[in-house]
């Protein structure tokens, strides 16, 4: 998928509106679910998560985007370790949301 300017305009408008970061998260999570292989969408989702105050999940999502966008040898021998750390961040973020 090529991210079109309309999606990015929508993202920008939502992010400029006070108190709308969760709307951006919902919008980008839906787009990411429809296009799971798009690393750029994941990066924008990470930014929205950060703006919404979900820093651990934002870091995990940005790391996931970086791993998806990297060339096969882009992280040397550390790709597996980074992927494991990303999974641990997601687990930690989900546990912190539990009641």
Coordinates of C-alpha atoms in Angstrom, one line a residue:
X1 CA 0.0 0.0 0.0
X2 CA 1.1 3.5 -0.7
X3 CA 0.1 5.9 2.0
X4 CA -2.0 8.6 0.3
X5 CA -2.0 12.2 1.2
X6 CA -5.6 12.1 2.5
X7 CA -4.7 9.6 5.2
X8 CA -1.7 11.7 6.3
X9 CA -3.8 14.9 6.2
X10 CA -6.4 13.2 8.4
X11 CA -3.7 12.1 10.8
X12 CA -2.2 15.6 10.9
X13 CA -5.6 17.2 11.5
X14 CA -6.4 14.8 14.3
X15 CA -3.0 15.2 16.0
X16 CA -3.3 19.0 15.9
X17 CA -6.7 18.9 17.7
X18 CA -6.3 18.9 21.5
X19 CA -7.5 15.8 23.1
X20 CA -7.8 13.8 19.9
X21 CA -4.7 11.5 20.1
X22 CA -6.9 8.5 20.9
X23 CA -8.9 9.2 17.7
X24 CA -5.6 9.1 15.8
X25 CA -4.7 5.8 17.5
X26 CA -8.1 4.3 16.5
X27 CA -7.8 5.6 12.9
X28 CA -4.3 4.4 12.4
X29 CA -4.9 1.0 14.2
X30 CA -7.7 0.3 11.7
X31 CA -5.5 1.3 8.8
X32 CA -2.7 -0.9 10.1
X33 CA -5.1 -3.8 10.5
X34 CA -6.1 -3.5 6.9
X35 CA -2.5 -3.2 5.7
X36 CA -0.4 -5.1 8.3
X37 CA 2.8 -5.1 6.1
X38 CA 3.0 -1.3 5.9
X39 CA 5.8 -0.2 8.1
X40 CA 5.0 3.5 7.5
X41 CA 1.5 3.1 9.0
X42 CA 3.0 1.4 12.0
X43 CA 5.4 4.3 12.5
X44 CA 2.6 6.8 12.4
X45 CA 0.6 4.6 14.8
X46 CA 3.6 4.7 17.2
X47 CA 3.6 8.5 17.1
X48 CA -0.1 8.6 17.8
X49 CA 0.3 6.1 20.7
X50 CA 3.0 8.3 22.2
X51 CA 0.9 11.4 21.9
X52 CA -1.9 9.5 23.7
X53 CA 0.4 8.6 26.5
X54 CA 1.0 5.0 25.7
X55 CA 4.7 5.2 25.8
X56 CA 5.6 1.5 26.2
X57 CA 3.2 0.4 23.4
X58 CA 4.5 3.3 21.3
X59 CA 8.1 2.2 21.6
X60 CA 7.1 -1.4 20.8
X61 CA 5.2 -0.3 17.8
X62 CA 8.0 1.9 16.5
X63 CA 10.5 -1.0 17.0
X64 CA 8.1 -3.2 15.1
X65 CA 8.0 -0.7 12.2
X66 CA 11.8 -0.4 12.2
X67 CA 12.2 -4.2 12.1
X68 CA 9.7 -4.4 9.2
X69 CA 11.4 -1.6 7.3
X70 CA 15.0 -2.8 7.8
X71 CA 16.9 -4.6 5.2
X72 CA 17.5 -8.3 6.1
X73 CA 21.0 -7.5 7.6
X74 CA 20.0 -4.1 8.8
X75 CA 20.4 -4.9 12.5
X76 CA 23.3 -7.4 12.0
X77 CA 22.9 -10.3 14.4
X78 CA 20.6 -8.3 16.7
X79 CA 17.3 -8.6 14.7
X80 CA 16.1 -11.5 16.8
X81 CA 17.0 -9.9 20.0
X82 CA 15.2 -6.7 19.0
X83 CA 12.1 -8.7 18.0
X84 CA 12.1 -10.4 21.4
X85 CA 12.4 -7.1 23.2
X86 CA 9.5 -5.7 21.1
X87 CA 7.3 -8.7 22.2
X88 CA 8.3 -8.1 25.8
X89 CA 7.3 -4.4 25.5
X90 CA 3.9 -5.4 24.1
X91 CA 3.4 -7.8 26.9
X92 CA 4.3 -5.2 29.5
X93 CA 2.0 -2.6 27.9
X94 CA -0.9 -5.1 27.9
X95 CA -0.3 -6.1 31.5
X96 CA -0.3 -2.5 32.6
X97 CA -3.7 -2.0 31.0
X98 CA -5.2 -5.0 33.0
X99 CA -7.4 -4.1 36.0

